[in-house]
Coordinates of C-alpha atoms in Angstrom, one line a residue:
M183 CA -57.2 3.9 10.7
A184 CA -58.0 0.2 10.6
P185 CA -55.4 -2.2 12.3
L186 CA -54.5 -3.8 8.9
S187 CA -53.9 -0.4 7.2
R188 CA -52.0 0.9 10.2
L189 CA -49.7 -2.1 10.2
L190 CA -49.2 -1.8 6.4
F191 CA -48.3 1.9 6.8
V192 CA -45.8 1.1 9.5
L193 CA -44.1 -1.6 7.6
L194 CA -43.7 0.5 4.5
F195 CA -42.3 3.4 6.5
L196 CA -39.8 1.3 8.3
T197 CA -38.7 -0.4 5.1
A198 CA -38.2 2.8 3.3
L199 CA -36.2 4.2 6.3
G200 CA -34.0 1.1 6.2
C201 CA -33.4 1.6 2.5
R202 CA -32.2 5.1 3.1
G203 CA -29.5 4.0 5.5
D204 CA -26.0 5.5 4.9
V205 CA -23.3 3.3 3.3
A206 CA -19.6 4.0 4.0
H207 CA -17.9 6.0 1.2
L208 CA -14.2 6.5 0.4
D209 CA -13.4 10.2 1.1
D210 CA -11.6 12.4 -1.5
V211 CA -8.2 12.5 0.3
G212 CA -8.3 8.8 1.0
K213 CA -9.0 8.1 -2.6
M214 CA -6.2 10.3 -3.7
V215 CA -3.7 8.6 -1.4
Y216 CA -4.7 5.2 -2.5
E217 CA -4.5 6.2 -6.2
V218 CA -1.0 7.8 -5.9
K219 CA 1.0 5.5 -3.6
P220 CA 1.3 2.3 -5.8
A221 CA 3.0 4.4 -8.6
V222 CA 5.7 5.8 -6.3
V223 CA 9.1 4.0 -6.4
R224 CA 12.4 3.9 -4.6
I225 CA 15.5 4.5 -6.8
S226 CA 18.9 3.2 -5.9
A227 CA 22.0 4.5 -7.7
F228 CA 25.2 3.7 -5.8
A229 CA 28.4 1.7 -5.8
T230 CA 30.3 -0.3 -3.2
A231 CA 33.9 -1.5 -3.0
Q232 CA 36.7 -2.4 -0.7
F233 CA 39.3 0.4 -0.3
R234 CA 42.8 -1.3 0.0
Y235 CA 45.8 0.4 1.4
A236 CA 49.2 -0.4 2.9
P237 CA 50.1 -0.1 6.7
S238 CA 53.1 2.1 5.6
T239 CA 50.7 4.8 4.4
I240 CA 49.1 4.9 7.9
K241 CA 52.5 5.2 9.5
T242 CA 53.4 8.1 7.2
I243 CA 50.1 9.8 8.2
E244 CA 51.0 9.1 11.9
A245 CA 54.3 10.9 11.5
A246 CA 52.7 13.8 9.7
L247 CA 50.2 14.2 12.5
K248 CA 53.0 14.4 15.1
Q249 CA 54.7 17.1 13.1
D250 CA 51.4 19.0 13.2
G251 CA 51.4 18.7 17.0
I252 CA 48.9 15.8 17.3
S253 CA 50.6 13.0 19.1
V254 CA 48.5 9.9 18.4
A255 CA 49.5 6.3 17.8
A256 CA 47.9 4.4 15.0
Q257 CA 45.7 1.5 16.1
N258 CA 44.7 -1.8 14.4
L259 CA 47.7 -2.0 12.1
G260 CA 48.5 -5.2 10.3
Q261 CA 51.5 -6.5 8.5
N262 CA 49.9 -6.8 5.0
E263 CA 47.6 -4.6 2.9
M264 CA 44.3 -3.8 4.7
D265 CA 40.7 -3.3 3.4
V266 CA 37.8 -1.2 4.6
P267 CA 34.3 -1.1 3.0
T268 CA 33.4 2.0 1.1
G269 CA 30.4 3.3 -0.8
A270 CA 29.2 6.2 -2.9
G271 CA 25.8 7.4 -4.3
G272 CA 22.5 6.7 -2.5
S273 CA 18.8 6.4 -3.0
G274 CA 15.9 8.6 -3.9
S275 CA 12.3 8.5 -5.1
G276 CA 10.5 8.6 -8.4
F277 CA 7.1 7.8 -9.9
I278 CA 5.8 5.9 -12.9
I279 CA 4.5 8.0 -15.8
N280 CA 3.8 5.3 -18.4
P281 CA 2.4 1.7 -17.8
D282 CA 5.2 0.3 -19.9
G283 CA 7.9 1.1 -17.3
L284 CA 8.8 4.7 -17.8
I285 CA 9.7 6.5 -14.5
L286 CA 10.4 10.1 -13.8
T287 CA 12.8 11.3 -11.0
S288 CA 15.3 14.0 -10.1
G289 CA 18.5 14.1 -12.1
H290 CA 20.7 14.2 -9.0
V291 CA 19.2 11.0 -7.7
V292 CA 20.8 9.0 -10.6
A293 CA 23.8 11.2 -11.3
P294 CA 26.3 9.4 -9.0
T295 CA 26.6 6.3 -11.2
R296 CA 26.5 8.1 -14.6
D297 CA 30.2 9.2 -14.4
A298 CA 32.6 6.3 -13.7
A299 CA 35.6 8.6 -12.9
A300 CA 33.6 10.7 -10.5
L301 CA 32.1 7.6 -8.8
D302 CA 35.6 6.1 -8.3
H303 CA 36.8 9.4 -6.8
D304 CA 34.0 9.3 -4.3
L305 CA 34.6 5.7 -3.5
L306 CA 38.3 6.4 -2.8
H307 CA 37.5 9.5 -0.8
N308 CA 34.9 7.8 1.4
G309 CA 37.3 4.7 1.8
A310 CA 40.1 6.9 3.0
I311 CA 37.9 8.5 5.6
A312 CA 36.8 5.0 6.7
A313 CA 40.5 4.0 7.0
L314 CA 41.4 7.0 9.1
I315 CA 38.5 6.3 11.5
K316 CA 39.7 2.8 11.8
H317 CA 43.2 3.8 12.9
F318 CA 42.9 7.1 14.7
P319 CA 40.7 8.6 17.4
V320 CA 37.5 10.1 16.0
D321 CA 37.6 13.1 18.3
E322 CA 41.1 14.1 16.9
L323 CA 39.8 13.6 13.3
R324 CA 36.8 15.9 14.0
K325 CA 39.1 18.7 15.3
L326 CA 41.1 18.4 12.0
H327 CA 37.9 18.4 10.0
R328 CA 36.7 21.6 11.6
T329 CA 39.9 23.4 10.7
G330 CA 40.1 21.9 7.2
A331 CA 43.4 20.1 7.9
L332 CA 41.9 16.7 7.5
D333 CA 41.7 17.0 3.7
R334 CA 45.5 16.5 3.1
Y335 CA 45.5 13.3 5.1
I336 CA 42.5 12.0 3.1
E337 CA 44.4 12.8 -0.1
T338 CA 47.5 11.0 1.1
L339 CA 45.4 7.9 1.6
V340 CA 43.6 8.3 -1.7
A341 CA 46.9 8.6 -3.7
N342 CA 48.3 5.5 -2.1
G343 CA 45.1 3.3 -2.0
H344 CA 43.1 1.5 -4.6
L345 CA 39.7 -0.1 -5.1
V346 CA 38.8 -3.8 -5.3
A347 CA 35.5 -5.7 -5.6
R348 CA 33.7 -2.6 -7.1
A349 CA 30.0 -3.1 -7.7
V350 CA 27.5 -0.7 -9.1
T351 CA 23.8 -0.8 -8.4
N352 CA 21.1 0.9 -10.5
E353 CA 17.8 -0.5 -9.4
V354 CA 14.1 0.5 -8.9
D355 CA 12.1 -0.9 -6.0
L356 CA 8.4 -1.0 -7.0
S357 CA 5.9 -0.4 -4.3
N358 CA 4.9 -4.1 -4.4
G359 CA 8.4 -5.2 -3.6
E360 CA 9.6 -6.1 -7.1
I361 CA 13.3 -4.9 -7.8
L362 CA 14.2 -4.2 -11.4
P363 CA 17.3 -2.8 -13.0
F364 CA 16.9 0.6 -14.8
T365 CA 18.4 2.3 -17.7
I366 CA 18.6 6.1 -18.1
E367 CA 16.7 7.3 -21.2
R368 CA 17.1 11.0 -20.7
F369 CA 19.0 13.2 -18.1
S370 CA 19.3 16.8 -17.0
P371 CA 21.7 17.9 -14.3
A372 CA 20.8 19.5 -11.0
L373 CA 19.5 23.1 -10.5
A374 CA 22.9 24.2 -9.2
Q375 CA 24.4 23.1 -12.5
H376 CA 21.8 25.1 -14.5
G377 CA 19.8 22.0 -15.4
T378 CA 16.2 21.1 -14.7
D379 CA 17.2 18.2 -12.4
L380 CA 15.2 15.6 -14.2
A381 CA 15.8 12.0 -15.3
L382 CA 13.7 9.6 -17.3
L383 CA 14.3 5.9 -16.4
H384 CA 13.0 2.7 -18.0
V385 CA 12.4 -0.7 -16.4
K386 CA 11.2 -3.8 -18.2
R387 CA 7.7 -4.2 -16.8
K388 CA 4.2 -3.8 -18.2
N389 CA 0.9 -2.8 -16.7
L390 CA 2.3 -0.6 -14.0
P391 CA 0.4 1.9 -11.9
V392 CA 0.7 5.4 -13.5
L393 CA 0.3 8.9 -12.1
T394 CA -1.6 11.7 -13.9
L395 CA 0.5 14.8 -14.7
G396 CA -1.4 18.0 -13.9
D397 CA -0.9 21.6 -15.0
S398 CA 1.5 23.4 -12.7
D399 CA 0.8 26.8 -14.4
S400 CA -2.6 26.7 -12.6
T401 CA -1.0 26.1 -9.2
R402 CA -1.1 29.1 -6.8
V403 CA 0.6 30.2 -3.6
S404 CA -1.2 28.7 -0.5
E405 CA -2.5 25.7 -2.5
S406 CA -2.4 22.4 -0.6
I407 CA 0.0 19.7 -1.9
W408 CA 1.0 16.2 -0.7
A409 CA 4.5 15.0 -1.3
F410 CA 5.2 11.2 -1.5
G411 CA 8.5 9.5 -1.3
Y412 CA 10.9 7.2 0.6
P413 CA 12.9 9.2 3.1
A414 CA 16.0 7.4 4.3
V415 CA 15.3 8.3 7.9
A416 CA 12.0 6.3 7.7
S417 CA 13.5 3.0 6.5
S418 CA 14.8 -0.1 8.3
T419 CA 18.3 0.7 7.0
D420 CA 18.5 3.9 9.0
D421 CA 21.2 3.9 11.7
V422 CA 18.8 5.1 14.4
I423 CA 15.5 3.3 13.7
G424 CA 16.8 0.4 11.6
G425 CA 16.8 -1.9 14.6
W426 CA 13.1 -1.9 15.2
L427 CA 11.4 -1.2 11.8
S428 CA 10.6 -4.3 9.7
R429 CA 12.0 -4.5 6.2
D430 CA 8.4 -5.1 4.9
S431 CA 7.5 -1.6 6.1
D432 CA 10.1 -0.1 3.7
L433 CA 7.4 -0.6 0.9
E434 CA 5.2 1.9 2.7
T435 CA 5.5 5.3 1.0
T436 CA 5.7 8.3 3.2
L437 CA 3.1 11.1 2.8
S438 CA 3.9 14.7 3.8
P439 CA 1.2 17.5 3.6
G440 CA 2.1 21.1 2.9
I441 CA 1.4 24.2 0.8
I442 CA 3.0 26.2 -2.0
T443 CA 4.7 29.1 -0.2
A444 CA 6.2 31.0 -3.1
I445 CA 6.7 30.6 -6.9
K446 CA 10.2 31.7 -7.9
R447 CA 12.5 31.4 -10.9
N448 CA 16.0 30.0 -11.1
V449 CA 19.0 31.6 -12.8
T450 CA 17.8 30.2 -16.2
N451 CA 14.4 31.8 -15.7
T452 CA 12.7 28.5 -15.1
P453 CA 9.9 28.4 -12.6
V454 CA 10.6 26.8 -9.2
F455 CA 8.0 26.1 -6.4
Q456 CA 8.9 26.9 -2.9
S457 CA 7.1 24.9 -0.2
N458 CA 7.0 24.0 3.5
V459 CA 6.4 20.3 2.7
A460 CA 8.8 17.9 4.4
I461 CA 11.5 16.8 2.0
Y462 CA 14.4 14.8 3.4
Q463 CA 17.2 12.7 2.0
G464 CA 15.6 10.0 -0.1
N465 CA 12.5 12.1 -0.9
S466 CA 14.2 13.7 -3.9
G467 CA 12.5 12.8 -7.2
G468 CA 9.2 11.9 -5.5
P469 CA 5.9 13.5 -6.7
A470 CA 4.0 16.3 -5.1
V471 CA 0.3 16.1 -6.0
N472 CA -2.8 18.3 -5.6
R473 CA -6.2 17.1 -4.1
N474 CA -7.1 15.4 -7.3
G475 CA -4.0 13.2 -7.3
E476 CA -2.4 15.1 -10.2
V477 CA 1.3 15.6 -10.1
V478 CA 2.1 19.4 -9.9
G479 CA 5.8 19.2 -8.8
I480 CA 8.8 17.0 -8.1
S481 CA 10.8 17.2 -4.9
T482 CA 14.2 18.4 -5.7
W483 CA 16.1 20.2 -2.9
G484 CA 16.0 21.2 0.8
R485 CA 18.3 22.0 3.7
S486 CA 18.3 20.3 7.1
D487 CA 18.7 23.7 8.8
A488 CA 15.7 25.2 6.9
E489 CA 12.8 22.8 7.6
A490 CA 10.1 25.1 6.2
I491 CA 11.9 26.0 2.9
K492 CA 12.0 23.3 0.3
F493 CA 11.9 23.4 -3.5
L494 CA 10.0 21.5 -6.2
V495 CA 10.4 21.4 -10.0
P496 CA 7.0 22.3 -11.5
I497 CA 5.5 19.5 -13.5
N498 CA 5.2 21.6 -16.6
V499 CA 9.0 21.8 -16.8
A500 CA 9.0 18.0 -16.8
R501 CA 6.2 17.9 -19.4
S502 CA 8.6 19.8 -21.8
F503 CA 11.4 17.5 -20.8
L504 CA 9.2 14.5 -21.7
A505 CA 7.9 16.1 -24.9
E506 CA 11.4 16.5 -26.2
A507 CA 11.8 12.7 -25.6
K508 CA 8.5 12.1 -27.4
V509 CA 7.1 10.3 -24.3
P510 CA 3.3 10.0 -24.2
I511 CA 1.8 10.9 -20.8
N512 CA -1.4 10.3 -18.9
L513 CA -2.0 6.9 -20.5
Q514 CA -3.8 4.2 -18.5
G515 CA -2.9 0.6 -18.6
E516 CA -5.0 -2.4 -17.6
F517 CA -4.1 -2.1 -14.0
D518 CA -5.1 1.5 -13.7
K519 CA -8.5 0.8 -15.5
H520 CA -9.4 -1.7 -12.9
Y521 CA -7.8 0.0 -9.8
R522 CA -9.3 3.4 -10.6
A523 CA -12.7 1.8 -11.3
S524 CA -12.4 0.2 -7.9
L525 CA -11.6 3.5 -6.2
D526 CA -14.5 5.3 -8.0
A527 CA -16.9 2.6 -6.9
A528 CA -15.7 2.8 -3.3
Q529 CA -16.2 6.6 -3.4
D530 CA -19.8 6.0 -4.6
G531 CA -20.4 3.4 -1.8
K532 CA -20.5 0.6 -4.3
W533 CA -18.3 -1.7 -2.4
T534 CA -19.3 -4.9 -4.2
V535 CA -18.1 -3.4 -7.5
A536 CA -15.0 -2.1 -5.8
S537 CA -14.1 -5.6 -4.5
T538 CA -14.5 -7.1 -8.0
E539 CA -12.4 -4.5 -9.7
L540 CA -9.7 -4.6 -7.0
A541 CA -9.3 -8.3 -7.5
S542 CA -8.6 -7.7 -11.2
A543 CA -6.1 -5.0 -10.4
N544 CA -4.3 -7.1 -7.8
S545 CA -3.7 -9.9 -10.3
L546 CA -1.7 -7.4 -12.4
F547 CA 0.2 -5.8 -9.6
P548 CA 0.2 -8.3 -6.6
N549 CA 1.5 -7.7 -3.1
S550 CA 1.2 -3.9 -3.1
P551 CA 0.7 -2.8 0.5
D552 CA -1.8 -0.1 -0.6
L553 CA -3.9 -2.6 -2.4
I554 CA -3.8 -4.9 0.6
H555 CA -4.9 -2.0 2.9
F556 CA -7.7 -1.0 0.4
R557 CA -8.8 -4.7 0.3
H558 CA -9.2 -4.7 4.1
D559 CA -11.2 -1.4 3.8
T560 CA -13.4 -3.1 1.2
E561 CA -14.0 -6.2 3.3
R562 CA -14.9 -4.2 6.4
A563 CA -17.3 -2.0 4.3
L564 CA -18.9 -5.2 2.8
Q565 CA -19.3 -6.7 6.3
S566 CA -21.1 -3.6 7.6
M567 CA -23.5 -3.3 4.6
P568 CA -27.0 -4.6 4.8
L569 CA -27.7 -7.7 2.7
W570 CA -30.0 -5.8 0.3
R571 CA -27.1 -3.5 -0.5
K572 CA -24.8 -6.4 -1.3
H573 CA -27.4 -8.3 -3.4
P574 CA -29.6 -5.6 -4.8
V575 CA -32.9 -6.4 -6.5
A576 CA -34.0 -4.6 -9.6
T577 CA -34.6 -1.0 -8.6
A578 CA -37.2 -0.3 -11.2
G579 CA -39.9 -2.3 -9.3
A580 CA -38.5 -1.7 -5.8
G581 CA -41.5 0.3 -4.6
G582 CA -44.1 -2.2 -5.7
A583 CA -42.0 -5.1 -4.4
L584 CA -41.7 -3.6 -1.0
A585 CA -45.4 -2.8 -0.8
A586 CA -46.1 -6.4 -1.9
L587 CA -43.7 -7.7 0.8
A588 CA -45.4 -5.6 3.5
L589 CA -48.8 -6.7 2.4
G590 CA -47.7 -10.3 2.3
L591 CA -46.5 -10.1 5.9
T592 CA -50.0 -9.0 7.0
L593 CA -51.7 -12.0 5.3
P594 CA -50.5 -15.1 7.2
R595 CA -52.2 -17.5 4.8
I596 CA -50.0 -16.4 1.8
R597 CA -46.5 -17.7 2.0
R598 CA -43.7 -15.4 0.7
P599 CA -40.0 -16.3 0.3
R600 CA -37.9 -14.6 3.0
I601 CA -34.9 -14.1 0.8
P602 CA -34.8 -12.3 -2.6
A603 CA -34.1 -14.7 -5.4
D604 CA -30.9 -13.1 -6.5
M605 CA -29.4 -13.6 -3.1
L606 CA -29.7 -17.3 -3.6
K607 CA -28.0 -17.4 -7.0
V608 CA -25.6 -20.4 -6.8
T609 CA -22.0 -20.0 -7.8
T610 CA -20.9 -23.5 -6.5
E611 CA -22.7 -26.4 -4.8
R612 CA -21.4 -29.3 -2.8
V613 CA -22.6 -31.8 -0.2
V614 CA -21.1 -31.7 3.2
S615 CA -21.2 -34.9 5.4
P616 CA -20.0 -35.5 8.9
S617 CA -16.8 -37.4 9.3
S618 CA -18.5 -40.2 11.1
A619 CA -21.1 -40.7 8.4
P620 CA -21.3 -44.3 7.1
P621 CA -20.6 -45.0 3.5
G622 CA -23.3 -44.7 1.0
A623 CA -25.8 -42.1 -0.1
P624 CA -26.1 -39.3 2.6
Q625 CA -29.4 -38.3 4.1
M626 CA -30.0 -34.8 2.9
L627 CA -31.3 -32.5 5.8
G628 CA -31.4 -29.4 3.7
K629 CA -29.1 -26.8 2.1
L630 CA -27.2 -23.7 3.2
T631 CA -26.4 -20.8 0.9
I632 CA -23.7 -18.3 2.0
L633 CA -24.9 -14.8 1.5
N634 CA -21.9 -12.5 2.0
G635 CA -18.2 -12.3 1.8
P636 CA -15.9 -13.8 -0.9
R637 CA -17.9 -17.1 -0.8
A638 CA -21.3 -15.4 -1.4
G639 CA -23.6 -17.7 -3.5
E640 CA -21.8 -20.9 -2.5
R641 CA -24.4 -23.7 -1.6
L642 CA -23.7 -26.5 0.8
G643 CA -25.8 -29.6 1.0
L644 CA -26.2 -31.0 4.6
G645 CA -25.5 -34.7 4.0
G646 CA -26.3 -36.1 7.4
S647 CA -26.7 -35.4 11.1
G648 CA -23.8 -34.0 13.3
I649 CA -22.3 -31.4 10.9
R650 CA -20.0 -29.0 12.8
I651 CA -19.6 -25.4 11.7
G652 CA -16.7 -23.1 12.7
R653 CA -13.3 -21.6 11.9
E654 CA -11.1 -24.6 12.6
S655 CA -10.8 -26.9 9.6
A656 CA -9.4 -29.7 11.8
M657 CA -12.7 -30.2 13.7
C658 CA -15.4 -28.7 11.4
E659 CA -17.0 -30.0 8.3
I660 CA -18.2 -26.5 7.3
V661 CA -15.4 -24.0 7.7
L662 CA -16.2 -20.2 7.8
E663 CA -12.9 -18.1 7.8
N664 CA -14.1 -15.1 9.7
P665 CA -12.5 -13.8 12.9
K666 CA -15.9 -13.4 14.6
V667 CA -16.6 -17.1 14.1
S668 CA -15.4 -19.5 16.8
R669 CA -13.1 -22.4 16.2
L670 CA -16.2 -24.7 16.9
H671 CA -19.2 -22.4 16.5
A672 CA -22.3 -24.5 16.0
E673 CA -23.6 -27.9 15.0
V674 CA -26.5 -29.1 12.8
V675 CA -28.3 -32.3 13.9
S676 CA -31.4 -34.2 12.9
I677 CA -34.1 -34.9 15.5
D678 CA -37.4 -36.6 14.4
G679 CA -36.9 -35.5 10.8
K680 CA -36.3 -31.8 11.8
V681 CA -33.1 -29.9 11.5
L682 CA -31.8 -28.5 14.8
L683 CA -29.1 -25.8 14.9
I684 CA -27.1 -25.7 18.2
D685 CA -24.7 -23.0 19.3
R686 CA -21.6 -24.6 20.8
N687 CA -20.8 -21.8 23.3
S688 CA -19.5 -19.5 20.6
S689 CA -17.8 -16.2 21.5
N690 CA -20.0 -14.0 19.4
G691 CA -23.2 -16.0 19.3
T692 CA -25.5 -17.6 16.7
Y693 CA -28.5 -15.7 15.5
V694 CA -31.5 -16.9 13.5
N695 CA -33.7 -14.2 11.9
D696 CA -32.0 -11.6 14.3
H697 CA -32.7 -13.6 17.4
K698 CA -29.8 -15.0 19.4
I699 CA -30.2 -18.7 20.0
D700 CA -28.8 -21.6 22.0
K701 CA -30.7 -24.1 19.8
R702 CA -33.4 -23.6 17.2
F703 CA -35.3 -25.9 14.8
L704 CA -34.7 -24.4 11.3
K705 CA -37.4 -23.6 8.9
D706 CA -37.2 -23.0 5.2
G707 CA -36.0 -19.4 4.5
D708 CA -34.4 -18.8 7.9
I709 CA -31.4 -16.5 7.8
I710 CA -28.5 -17.6 10.2
Y711 CA -25.8 -15.2 11.4
F712 CA -22.7 -16.9 12.7
G713 CA -20.8 -14.3 14.9
G714 CA -23.3 -11.5 14.5
R715 CA -24.9 -9.5 11.6
N716 CA -21.4 -8.2 10.4
A717 CA -19.9 -11.7 10.2
V718 CA -21.2 -14.6 8.2
A719 CA -24.8 -14.7 6.9
I720 CA -26.3 -18.0 5.6
A721 CA -29.7 -19.0 4.4
F722 CA -31.3 -22.3 5.2
H723 CA -33.5 -24.2 2.7
A724 CA -35.5 -27.3 3.7

């Protein structure tokens, strides 16, 4: 084989091999998790108050305790009426089923604030317990509780106390941190009360993330599921870990894997899923989804002493509940159209499309931690992609173009552009001059075109000698916001009409056409990498 033919063959082979390089793809479970989490919400339905009582009531209880053989003296007594804080209700989870603010959850999550009389009873009861703890030794109270004798002392305080500063909270915390009041559109009591344990809530917000409701009739024993929610033990308000978890982390939904372990029926002959998935206080009302991200069940009940036995309301029970309320399901809003298009593109390895669609989704639902995490994934994938992937040329003529490029490289007398034309498509253009430049028209040394990252396509005119490039805006005329770029990374100067690029002892180096340099005169078409190939790529034009 002639030398020219052999070189042409090698170039074509290496080019084809490079084009077949693998690109990162979002895996199925990763896509499912990203798709589900933004639509999961925390639901708060509780009341707070001050329980007010007289010192004489505590003295009465002290005397009654002595008659029962418990000789304890009341502590912390005052002369006037006293207050202790009290509360009732709690929090749970839910998920958005309609982009216009409809949310599905368990009935028992919102039940505490539906009945004012029952709510006041709980506030008084809990306030009386708090008052007893304030005035008597806890160990003695625990002994009374174990024998059931504590109840009559609680009732004595309840009968002689009252509530002040009562406040009711009915709120939904969206996954992006927005807090909105809710109204209850439809309600069914808990399973123990022969209900379906469901509630339909409404908040005034449009373009929300929505989950797809699946078909629970097709769910089988041993099928994998993933439960999402906000367990109280994993929040910054928990008594044990509240001291070291940040409040920002409360927006992070907890994911628990498991399987369907049995399909049973309740006393009304309604199907119920049994599972080993982790369900704790605060998880109730959250969705359980299959591998496709479709909701197949709703977390409803579990016992702390039976970790592997939890129960879910099948989603088809909820479908009937919603149909009776004439609620349309499985509708996509503008957010979902962009967000799911972004996830689909990432699964196909089309990270440029994923980045564009994600930006549109983020404008409709900003500050979601899951969108932030996914954006970081997208940025990392874009940085690791070869330039031809980020800026693809027309594929119809790719074979002929590669052959022509390889042939051109073997013929030194024929000049070919080093960079495909679509890489150099300008989105913005401005002239950069050194801070020490004298007034007047700058001497143009050439132009730089940023080839990757969020500023891809931006063109910068080099308006004079001594232009510094780096991450620190206080000392550099061209600022590249990338962690691999040093504060002062490099400098462009003019020597005898030529443009010299100088590396200023950068941490990750400066490369010209894949060669690391300390200094190099630039030529038209050179590609410069500041911080390595996975950092910032820039083309130079004379």
